Coordinates of C-alpha atoms and ligand atoms in Angstrom, one line a residue:
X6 CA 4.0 -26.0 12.3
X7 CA 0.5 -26.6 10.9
X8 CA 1.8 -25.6 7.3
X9 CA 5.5 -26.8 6.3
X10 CA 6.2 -24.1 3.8
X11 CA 4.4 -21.0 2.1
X12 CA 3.4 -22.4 -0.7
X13 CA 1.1 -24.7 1.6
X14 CA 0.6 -21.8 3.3
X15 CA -0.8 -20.0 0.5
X16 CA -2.7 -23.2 -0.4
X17 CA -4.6 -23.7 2.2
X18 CA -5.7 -20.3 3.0
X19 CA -7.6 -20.6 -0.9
X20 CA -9.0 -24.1 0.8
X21 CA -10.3 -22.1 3.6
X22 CA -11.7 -19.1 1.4
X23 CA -13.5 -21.8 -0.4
X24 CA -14.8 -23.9 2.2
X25 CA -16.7 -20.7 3.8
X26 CA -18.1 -19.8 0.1
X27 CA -22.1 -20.2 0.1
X28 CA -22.5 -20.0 -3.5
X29 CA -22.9 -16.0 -3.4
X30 CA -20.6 -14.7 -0.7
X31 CA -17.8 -15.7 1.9
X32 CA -19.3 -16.9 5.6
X33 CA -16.8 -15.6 8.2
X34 CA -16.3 -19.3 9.6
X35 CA -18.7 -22.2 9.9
X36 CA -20.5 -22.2 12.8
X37 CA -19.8 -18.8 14.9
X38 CA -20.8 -16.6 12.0
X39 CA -23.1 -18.3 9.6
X40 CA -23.9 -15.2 7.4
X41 CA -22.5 -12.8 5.4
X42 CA -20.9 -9.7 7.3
X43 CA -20.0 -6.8 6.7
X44 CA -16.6 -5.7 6.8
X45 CA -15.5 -9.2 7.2
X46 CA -16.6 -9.6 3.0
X47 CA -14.2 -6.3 2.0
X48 CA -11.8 -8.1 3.6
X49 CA -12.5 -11.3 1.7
X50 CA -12.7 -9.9 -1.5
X51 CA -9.2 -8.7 -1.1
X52 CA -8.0 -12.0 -0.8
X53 CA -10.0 -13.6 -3.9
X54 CA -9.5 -10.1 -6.0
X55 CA -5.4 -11.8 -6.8
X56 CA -6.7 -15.3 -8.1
X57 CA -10.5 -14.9 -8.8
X58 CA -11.2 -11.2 -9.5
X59 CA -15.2 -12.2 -10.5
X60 CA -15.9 -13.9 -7.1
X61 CA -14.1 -11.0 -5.6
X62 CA -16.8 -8.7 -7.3
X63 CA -19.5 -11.7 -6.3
X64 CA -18.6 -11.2 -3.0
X65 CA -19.0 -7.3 -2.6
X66 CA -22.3 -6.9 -4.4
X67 CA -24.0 -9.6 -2.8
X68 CA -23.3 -7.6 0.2
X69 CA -24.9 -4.4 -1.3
X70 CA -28.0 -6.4 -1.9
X71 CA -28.4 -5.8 2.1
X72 CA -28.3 -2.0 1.5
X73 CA -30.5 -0.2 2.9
X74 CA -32.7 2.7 1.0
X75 CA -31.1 5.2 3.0
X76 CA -27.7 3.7 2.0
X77 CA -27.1 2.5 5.3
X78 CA -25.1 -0.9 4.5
X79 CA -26.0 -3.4 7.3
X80 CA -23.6 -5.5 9.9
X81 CA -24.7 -8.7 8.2
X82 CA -27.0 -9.6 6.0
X83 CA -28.4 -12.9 6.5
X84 CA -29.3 -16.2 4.3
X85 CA -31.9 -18.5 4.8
X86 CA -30.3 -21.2 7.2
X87 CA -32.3 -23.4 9.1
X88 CA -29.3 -24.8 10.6
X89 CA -27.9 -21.1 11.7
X90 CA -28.0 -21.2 15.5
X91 CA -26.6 -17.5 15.1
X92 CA -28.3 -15.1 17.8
X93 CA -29.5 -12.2 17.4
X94 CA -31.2 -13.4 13.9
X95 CA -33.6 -11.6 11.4
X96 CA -36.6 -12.2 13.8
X97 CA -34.9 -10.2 16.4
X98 CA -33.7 -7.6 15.0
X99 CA -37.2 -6.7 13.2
X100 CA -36.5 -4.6 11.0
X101 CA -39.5 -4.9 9.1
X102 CA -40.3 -2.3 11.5
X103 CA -38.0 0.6 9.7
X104 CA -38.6 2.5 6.7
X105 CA -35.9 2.0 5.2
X106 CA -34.9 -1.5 5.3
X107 CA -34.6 -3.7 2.3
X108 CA -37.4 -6.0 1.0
X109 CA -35.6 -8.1 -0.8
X110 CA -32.8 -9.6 1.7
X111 CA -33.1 -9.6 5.9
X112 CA -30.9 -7.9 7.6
X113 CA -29.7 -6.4 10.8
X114 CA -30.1 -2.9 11.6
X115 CA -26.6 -1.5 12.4
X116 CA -23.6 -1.3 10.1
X117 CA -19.7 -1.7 10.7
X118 CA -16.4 -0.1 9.6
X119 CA -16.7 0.9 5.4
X120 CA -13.8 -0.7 4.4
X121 CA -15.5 -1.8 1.0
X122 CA -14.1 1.5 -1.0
X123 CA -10.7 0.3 0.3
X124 CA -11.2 -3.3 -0.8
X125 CA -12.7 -2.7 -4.2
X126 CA -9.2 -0.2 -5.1
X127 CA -7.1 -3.5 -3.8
X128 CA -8.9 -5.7 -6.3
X129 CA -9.3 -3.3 -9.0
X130 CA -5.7 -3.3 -8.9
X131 CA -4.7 -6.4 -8.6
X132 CA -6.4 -7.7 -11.9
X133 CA -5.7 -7.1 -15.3
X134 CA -8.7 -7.1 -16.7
X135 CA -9.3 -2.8 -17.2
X136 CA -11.9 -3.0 -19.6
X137 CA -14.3 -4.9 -16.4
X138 CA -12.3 -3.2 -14.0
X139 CA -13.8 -0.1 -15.2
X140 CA -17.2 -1.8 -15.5
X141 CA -17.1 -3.1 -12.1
X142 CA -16.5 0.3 -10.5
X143 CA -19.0 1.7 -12.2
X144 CA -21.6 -0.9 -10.9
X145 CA -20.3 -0.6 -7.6
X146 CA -19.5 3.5 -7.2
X147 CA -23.1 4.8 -6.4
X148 CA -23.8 2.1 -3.5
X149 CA -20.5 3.2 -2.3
X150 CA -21.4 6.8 -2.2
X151 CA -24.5 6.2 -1.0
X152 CA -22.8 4.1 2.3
X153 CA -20.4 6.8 2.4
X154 CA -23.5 9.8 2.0
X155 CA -25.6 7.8 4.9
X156 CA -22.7 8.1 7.7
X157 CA -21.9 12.1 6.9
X158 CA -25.6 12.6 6.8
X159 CA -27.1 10.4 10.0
X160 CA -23.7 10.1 12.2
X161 CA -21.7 13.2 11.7
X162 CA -24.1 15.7 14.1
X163 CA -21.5 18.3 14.6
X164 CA -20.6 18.1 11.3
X165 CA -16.7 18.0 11.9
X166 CA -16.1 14.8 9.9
X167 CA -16.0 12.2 12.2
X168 CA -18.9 9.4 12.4
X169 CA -19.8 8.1 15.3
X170 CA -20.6 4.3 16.1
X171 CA -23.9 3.4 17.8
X172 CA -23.2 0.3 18.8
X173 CA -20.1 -1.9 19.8
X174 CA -20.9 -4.7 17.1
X175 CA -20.4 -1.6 14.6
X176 CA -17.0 -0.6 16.0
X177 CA -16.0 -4.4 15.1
X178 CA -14.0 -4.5 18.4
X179 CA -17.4 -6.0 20.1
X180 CA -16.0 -5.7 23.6
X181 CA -12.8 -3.4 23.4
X182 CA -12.3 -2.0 27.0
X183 CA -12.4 1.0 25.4
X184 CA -16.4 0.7 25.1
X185 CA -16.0 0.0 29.1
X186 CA -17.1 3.1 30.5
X187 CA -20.5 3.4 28.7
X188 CA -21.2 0.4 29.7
X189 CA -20.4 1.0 33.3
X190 CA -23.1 3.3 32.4
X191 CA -25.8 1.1 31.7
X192 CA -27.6 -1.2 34.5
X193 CA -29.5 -4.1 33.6
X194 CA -31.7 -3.4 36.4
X195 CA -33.2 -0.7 35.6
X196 CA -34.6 -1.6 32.3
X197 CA -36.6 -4.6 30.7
X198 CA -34.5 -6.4 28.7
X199 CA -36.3 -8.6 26.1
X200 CA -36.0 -12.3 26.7
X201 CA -33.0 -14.0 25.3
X202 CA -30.6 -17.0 24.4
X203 CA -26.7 -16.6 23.3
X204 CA -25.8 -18.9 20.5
X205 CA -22.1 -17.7 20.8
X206 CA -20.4 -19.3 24.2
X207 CA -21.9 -22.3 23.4
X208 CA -20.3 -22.3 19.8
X209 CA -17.0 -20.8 21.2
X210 CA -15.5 -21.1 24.8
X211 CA -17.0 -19.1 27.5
X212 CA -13.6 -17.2 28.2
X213 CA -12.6 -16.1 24.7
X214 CA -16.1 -14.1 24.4
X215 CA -17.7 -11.4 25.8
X216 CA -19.4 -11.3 29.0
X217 CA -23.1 -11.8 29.8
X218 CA -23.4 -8.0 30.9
X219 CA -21.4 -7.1 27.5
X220 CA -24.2 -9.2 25.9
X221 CA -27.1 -7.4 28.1
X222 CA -25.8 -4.5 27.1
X223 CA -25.8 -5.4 23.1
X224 CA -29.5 -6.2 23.4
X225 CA -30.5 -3.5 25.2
X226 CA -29.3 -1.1 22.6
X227 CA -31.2 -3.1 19.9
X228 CA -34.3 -2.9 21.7
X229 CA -33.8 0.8 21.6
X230 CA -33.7 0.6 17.7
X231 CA -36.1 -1.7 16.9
X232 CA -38.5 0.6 19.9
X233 CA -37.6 3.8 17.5
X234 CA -38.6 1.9 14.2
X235 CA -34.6 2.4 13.8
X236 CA -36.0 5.8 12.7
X237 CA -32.3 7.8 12.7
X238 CA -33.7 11.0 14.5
X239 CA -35.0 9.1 17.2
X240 CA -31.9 7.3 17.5
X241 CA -29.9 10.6 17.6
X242 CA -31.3 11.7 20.7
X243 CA -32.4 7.8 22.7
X244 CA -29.3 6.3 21.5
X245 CA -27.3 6.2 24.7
X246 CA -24.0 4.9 23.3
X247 CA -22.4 7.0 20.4
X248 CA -18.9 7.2 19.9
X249 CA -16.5 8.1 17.4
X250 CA -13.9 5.2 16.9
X251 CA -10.7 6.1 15.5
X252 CA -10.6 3.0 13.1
X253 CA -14.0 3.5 11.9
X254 CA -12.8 7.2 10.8
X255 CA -9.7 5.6 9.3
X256 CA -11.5 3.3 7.3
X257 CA -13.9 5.7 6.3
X258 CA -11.3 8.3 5.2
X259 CA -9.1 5.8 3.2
X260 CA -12.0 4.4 1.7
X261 CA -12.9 7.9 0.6
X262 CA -9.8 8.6 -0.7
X263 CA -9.5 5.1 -2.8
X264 CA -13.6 5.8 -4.1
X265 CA -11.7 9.4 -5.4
X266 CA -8.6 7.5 -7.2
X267 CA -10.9 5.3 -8.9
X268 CA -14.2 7.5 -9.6
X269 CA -11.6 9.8 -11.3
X270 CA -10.7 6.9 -12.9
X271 CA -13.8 6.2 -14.9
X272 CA -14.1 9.9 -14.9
X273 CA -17.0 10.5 -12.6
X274 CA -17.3 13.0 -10.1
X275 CA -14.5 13.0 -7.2
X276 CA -15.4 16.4 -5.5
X277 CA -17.6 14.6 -2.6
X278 CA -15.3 11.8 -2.2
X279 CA -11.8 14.5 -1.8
X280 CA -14.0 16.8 0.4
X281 CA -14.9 14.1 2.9
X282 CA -12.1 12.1 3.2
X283 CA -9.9 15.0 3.5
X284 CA -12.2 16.7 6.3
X285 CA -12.1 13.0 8.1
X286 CA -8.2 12.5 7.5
X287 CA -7.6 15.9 9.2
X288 CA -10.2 15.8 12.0
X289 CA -8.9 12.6 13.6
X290 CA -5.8 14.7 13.7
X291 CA -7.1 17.6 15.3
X292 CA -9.6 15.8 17.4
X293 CA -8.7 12.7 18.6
X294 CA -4.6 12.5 17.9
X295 CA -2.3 12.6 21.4
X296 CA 1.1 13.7 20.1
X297 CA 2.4 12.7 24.0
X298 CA 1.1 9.1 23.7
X299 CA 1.3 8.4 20.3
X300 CA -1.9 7.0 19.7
X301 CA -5.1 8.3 18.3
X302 CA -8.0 8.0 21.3
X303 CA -12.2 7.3 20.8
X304 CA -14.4 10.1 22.0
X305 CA -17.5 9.7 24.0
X306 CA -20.1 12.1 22.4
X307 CA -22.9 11.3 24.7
X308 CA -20.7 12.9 27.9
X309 CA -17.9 14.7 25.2
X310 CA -15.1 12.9 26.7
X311 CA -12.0 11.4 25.3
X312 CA -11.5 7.8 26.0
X313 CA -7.8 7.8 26.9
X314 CA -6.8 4.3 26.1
X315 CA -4.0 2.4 24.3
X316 CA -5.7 -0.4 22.0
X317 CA -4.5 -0.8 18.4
X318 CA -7.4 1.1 17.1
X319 CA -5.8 3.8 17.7
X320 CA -2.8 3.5 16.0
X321 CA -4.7 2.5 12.8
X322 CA -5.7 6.5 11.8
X323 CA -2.3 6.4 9.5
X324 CA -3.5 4.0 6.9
X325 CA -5.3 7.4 5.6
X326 CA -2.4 9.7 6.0
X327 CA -4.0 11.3 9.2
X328 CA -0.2 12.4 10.9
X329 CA 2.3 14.5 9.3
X330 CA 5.2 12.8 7.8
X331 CA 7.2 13.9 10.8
X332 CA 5.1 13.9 13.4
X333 CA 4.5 9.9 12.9
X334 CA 7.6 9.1 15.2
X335 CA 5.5 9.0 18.4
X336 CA 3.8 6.3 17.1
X337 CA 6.0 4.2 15.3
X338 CA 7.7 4.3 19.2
X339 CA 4.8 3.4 21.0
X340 CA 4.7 0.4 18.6
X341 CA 7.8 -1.0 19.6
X342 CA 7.7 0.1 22.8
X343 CA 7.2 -2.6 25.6
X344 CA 3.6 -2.3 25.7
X345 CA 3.2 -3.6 22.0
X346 CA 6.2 -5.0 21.4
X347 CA 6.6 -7.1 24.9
X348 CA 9.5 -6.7 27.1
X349 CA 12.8 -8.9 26.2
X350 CA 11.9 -11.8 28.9
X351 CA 8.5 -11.7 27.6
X352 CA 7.8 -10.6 23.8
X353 CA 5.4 -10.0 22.2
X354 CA 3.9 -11.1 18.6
X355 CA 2.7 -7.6 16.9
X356 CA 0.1 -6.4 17.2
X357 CA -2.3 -7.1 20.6
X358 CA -5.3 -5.2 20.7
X359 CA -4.2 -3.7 23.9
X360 CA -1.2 -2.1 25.6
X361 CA 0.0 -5.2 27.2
X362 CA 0.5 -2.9 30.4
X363 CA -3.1 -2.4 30.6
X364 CA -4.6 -3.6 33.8
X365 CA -7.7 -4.4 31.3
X366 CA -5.6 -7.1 29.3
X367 CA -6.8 -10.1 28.7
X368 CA -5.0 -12.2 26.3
X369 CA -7.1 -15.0 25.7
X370 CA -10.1 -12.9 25.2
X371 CA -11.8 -11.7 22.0
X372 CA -11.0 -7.8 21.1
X373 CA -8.9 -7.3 24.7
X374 CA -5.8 -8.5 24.3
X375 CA -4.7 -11.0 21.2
X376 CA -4.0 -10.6 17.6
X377 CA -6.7 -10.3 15.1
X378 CA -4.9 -10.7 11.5
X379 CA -6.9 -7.8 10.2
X380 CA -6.1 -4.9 12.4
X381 CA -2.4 -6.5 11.5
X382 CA -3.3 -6.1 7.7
X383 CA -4.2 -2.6 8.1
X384 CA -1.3 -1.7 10.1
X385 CA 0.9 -2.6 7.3
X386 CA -1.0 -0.8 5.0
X387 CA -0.7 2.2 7.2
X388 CA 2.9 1.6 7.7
X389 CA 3.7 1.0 4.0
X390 CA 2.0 4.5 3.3
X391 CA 4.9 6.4 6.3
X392 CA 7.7 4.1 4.5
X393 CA 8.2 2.7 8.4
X394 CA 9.3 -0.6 6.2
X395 CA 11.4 -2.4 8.8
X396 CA 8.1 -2.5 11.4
X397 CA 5.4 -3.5 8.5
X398 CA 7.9 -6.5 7.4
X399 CA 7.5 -7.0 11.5
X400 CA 4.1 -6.9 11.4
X401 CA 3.9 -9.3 8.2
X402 CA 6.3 -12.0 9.4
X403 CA 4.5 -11.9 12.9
X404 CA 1.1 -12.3 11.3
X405 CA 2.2 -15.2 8.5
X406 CA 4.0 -17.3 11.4
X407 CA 1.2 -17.4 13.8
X408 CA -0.8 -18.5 10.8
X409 CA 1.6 -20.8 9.6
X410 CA 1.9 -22.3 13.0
X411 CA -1.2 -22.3 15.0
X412 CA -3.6 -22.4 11.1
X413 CA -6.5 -19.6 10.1
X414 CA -7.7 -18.8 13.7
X415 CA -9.9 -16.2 14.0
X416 CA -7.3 -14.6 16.4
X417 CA -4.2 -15.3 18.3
X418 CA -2.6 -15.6 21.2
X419 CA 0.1 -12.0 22.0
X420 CA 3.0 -13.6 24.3
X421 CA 5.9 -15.5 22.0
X422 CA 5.9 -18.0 24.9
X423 CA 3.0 -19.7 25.6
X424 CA 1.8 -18.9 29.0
X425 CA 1.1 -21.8 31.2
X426 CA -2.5 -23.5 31.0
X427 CA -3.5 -21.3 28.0
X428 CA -4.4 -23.4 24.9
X429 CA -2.9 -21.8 22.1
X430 CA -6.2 -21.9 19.5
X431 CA -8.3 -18.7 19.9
X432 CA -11.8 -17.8 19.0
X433 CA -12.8 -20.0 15.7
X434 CA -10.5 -22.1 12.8
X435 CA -10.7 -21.8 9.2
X436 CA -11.7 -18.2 9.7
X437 CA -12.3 -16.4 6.3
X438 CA -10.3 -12.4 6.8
X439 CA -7.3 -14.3 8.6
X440 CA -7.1 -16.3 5.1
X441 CA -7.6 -14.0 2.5
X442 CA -5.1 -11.2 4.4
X443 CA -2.8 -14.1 4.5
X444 CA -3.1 -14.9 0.6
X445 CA -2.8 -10.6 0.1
X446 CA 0.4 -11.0 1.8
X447 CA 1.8 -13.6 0.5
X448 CA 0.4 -12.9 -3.3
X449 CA 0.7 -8.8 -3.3
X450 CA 3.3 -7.4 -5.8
X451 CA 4.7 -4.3 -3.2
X452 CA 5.4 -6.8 -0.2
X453 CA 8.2 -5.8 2.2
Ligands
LIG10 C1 -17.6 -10.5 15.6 O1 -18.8 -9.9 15.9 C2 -20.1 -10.5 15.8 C3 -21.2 -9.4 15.8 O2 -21.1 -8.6 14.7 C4 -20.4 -11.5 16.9 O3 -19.5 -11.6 17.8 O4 -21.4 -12.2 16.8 C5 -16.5 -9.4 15.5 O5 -15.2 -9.9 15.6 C6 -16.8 -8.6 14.2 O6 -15.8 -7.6 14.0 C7 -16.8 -9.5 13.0 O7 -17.2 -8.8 11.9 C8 -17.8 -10.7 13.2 C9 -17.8 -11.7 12.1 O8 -16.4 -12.2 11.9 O9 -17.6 -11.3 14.5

């Protein structure tokens, strides 16, 4: 046990938060992830909104400095570093080149899951401060909208309320198999890939990150942008990978739906914020739900496909209500079924990021296998919502041992029993969302 009791627990995961804080906002870890990013900060702030509501608030609008004009909120938004060996940096992603970019902070040129609507009714809650509650939402309300605005505008082309991402870094499951196919898609041989160098398998081991073709294939769609001037009709139609992920529509929905709670709250307008979330909430049901499988799938829109595949992406649609109350059954099965759950000579800690039946599973690497603490967190969330109470306490006690035993990794090993030759710490230590979703759990009022 790295921590002998919760309290140390609890602790240590403040130590962690605050070892990773620059001054203005939260690095992910040291030396992987050396900026600020995106969804990574909502996350944080959760953590920090139950002992340190202003560095909570820090943490979120330093984030929005990154915005961009067309309220596109970036993937990261990097500081001045000249020790950051992080790659691909400002210089590469040039976005000098678009329009819209920001003067006043460098940025990249993609975004990631909008969980920040979410995080900012989690802090707003958890402090009892109304009077700058109240302030605080009004500050951060219209950059919200405008996030929210930018994706139904730019990534919703059939207008049916689901976004699509347009590249795996914005997904936030980098290499999930499920991204396989358009991959399979794209040869490295038929196209000029700038000249580059990876920072990241020399930071972290070789076989916990993604692959050099996953990484020719990351570059090759930012060449694309930064070819278009990242000019969004352009991109529309060269853009060769564009998917809608059934997390990032989640997120997007239950952000929506917290934005409405709260801008009723300071009684602004909550007719945009119902309309979209609601549309969202219902079209992953319609669209991308599999009643047979229990799981919610991704869908390809440059060939209109359906990615059939079990990851725990899919399963995350009911943190905004997207299944009938009883139609949820299905999934709660496939949850404790053995493809999540492990079979008895083998369990399984909840969640992995794939079915563990999945010829694609690899359990020591990156977003194909383990447990990431914050697909966990939102799990619960989503599970809390169903009143499914005896699998969230699961889920909870799962996620606080593995940090209680094996300390913040960035993500963890699946199996119970460790496999033979495998070393138990994955990806990076001291890692920022796995401590502040620790302190939420251990801290939050409505725990099971
Ligand atoms: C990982 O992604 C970055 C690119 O965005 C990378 O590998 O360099 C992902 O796990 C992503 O979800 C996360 O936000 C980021 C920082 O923790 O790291």
């Amino acid at each position: 046990m790295a921590y002998a009791t919760r309290e140390e627990l609890l602790a240590a995961a403040q130590g962690v938060l605050a070892h990773n804080w620059t001054g203005s906002f939260t690095k992910p870890t040291e030396h992987l992830y050396p900026h600020q990013w995106n969804w990574d900060s909502g996350f944080i702030a959760i953590g920090y909104g139950h002992y340190d509501f202003e560095r909570a608030v820090t943490e979120l609008k330093s984030l929005y400095r990154g915005q961009w004009r067309n309220g596109m909120l970036p993937h990261i938004v990097f500081r001045e570093d000249p020790q950051s060996r992080y790659f691909p940096g400002p210089d590469f992603w040039e976005t000098h080149r678009a329009e819209d970019a920001p003067t006043a902070a460098m940025t990249s040129g993609i975004t990631q899951p909008p969980v920040q609507g979410w995080a900012l009714w989690h802090i707003v809650r958890a402090t009892k401060d109304r009077r700058r509650a109240r302030e605080v939402v009004n500050e951060l309300l219209p950059l919200i909208r405008a996030q929210h605005e930018y994706l139904y505008l730019y990534r919703d082309p059939n207008k049916e309320g689901l976004v699509y991402v347009r590249h795996p870094w914005e997904s936030g499951t980098d290499n999930s198999p499920a991204w396989d196919d358009a991959l399979k898609r794209f040869d490295p041989s038929e196209v000029v890939l700038p000249v580059y160098q990876r920072q990241d398998n020399q930071i972290g081991k070789v076989n916990h990150r993604p692959t050099q073709r996953d990484y020719d294939y990351y570059v090759y769609l930012l060449d694309v942008y930064r070819r278009y001037s990242y000019e969004e009709g352009a991109l529309e139609s060269h853009c060769p990978f564009r998917i809608q992920d059934p997390m990032f529509n989640a997120i997007l929905a239950r952000s929506g739906e917290c934005m409405s709670e709260l801008a009723e709250w300071v009684g602004a307008p909550t007719d945009s914020w119902v309309r979209q979330s609601t549309m969202t909430r219902r079209a992953l049901y319609d669209k991308l739900w599999d009643p047979q499988r229990g799981t919610f799938d991704a869908w390809d829109l440059a060939i209109e496909q359906r990615i059939p595949l079990e990851t725990n992406s899919g399963l995350i649609p009911i943190i905004a209500g997207s299944l009938p109350n009883d139609e949820v059954a299905p999934l709660l099965r496939r949850i404790e079924s053995p493809a999540f759950s492990g079979e008895p000579q083998s369990p399984a800690f909840l969640i992995p990021t794939l079915a563990l039946n999945d010829p694609r599973l690899d359990i020591e690497k990156y977003w194909r296998g383990p447990v990431w603490i914050n697909m966990n967190w939102m799990l619960y969330e989503g599970l809390l919502r169903y009143g499914a109470y005896d699998t969230a306490a699961r889920i909870r006690e799962d996620s606080l041992h593995l940090i209680q035993t094996y300390g913040f990794q960035e993500y963890f090993l699946p199996y119970q029993q460790l496999p033979a030759g495998v070393a138990p710490h994955l990806g990076a230590g001291k890692f920022s969302w796995t401590a502040s979703l620790c302190i939420d759990w251990l801290m939050r009022s409505d725990a099971v």
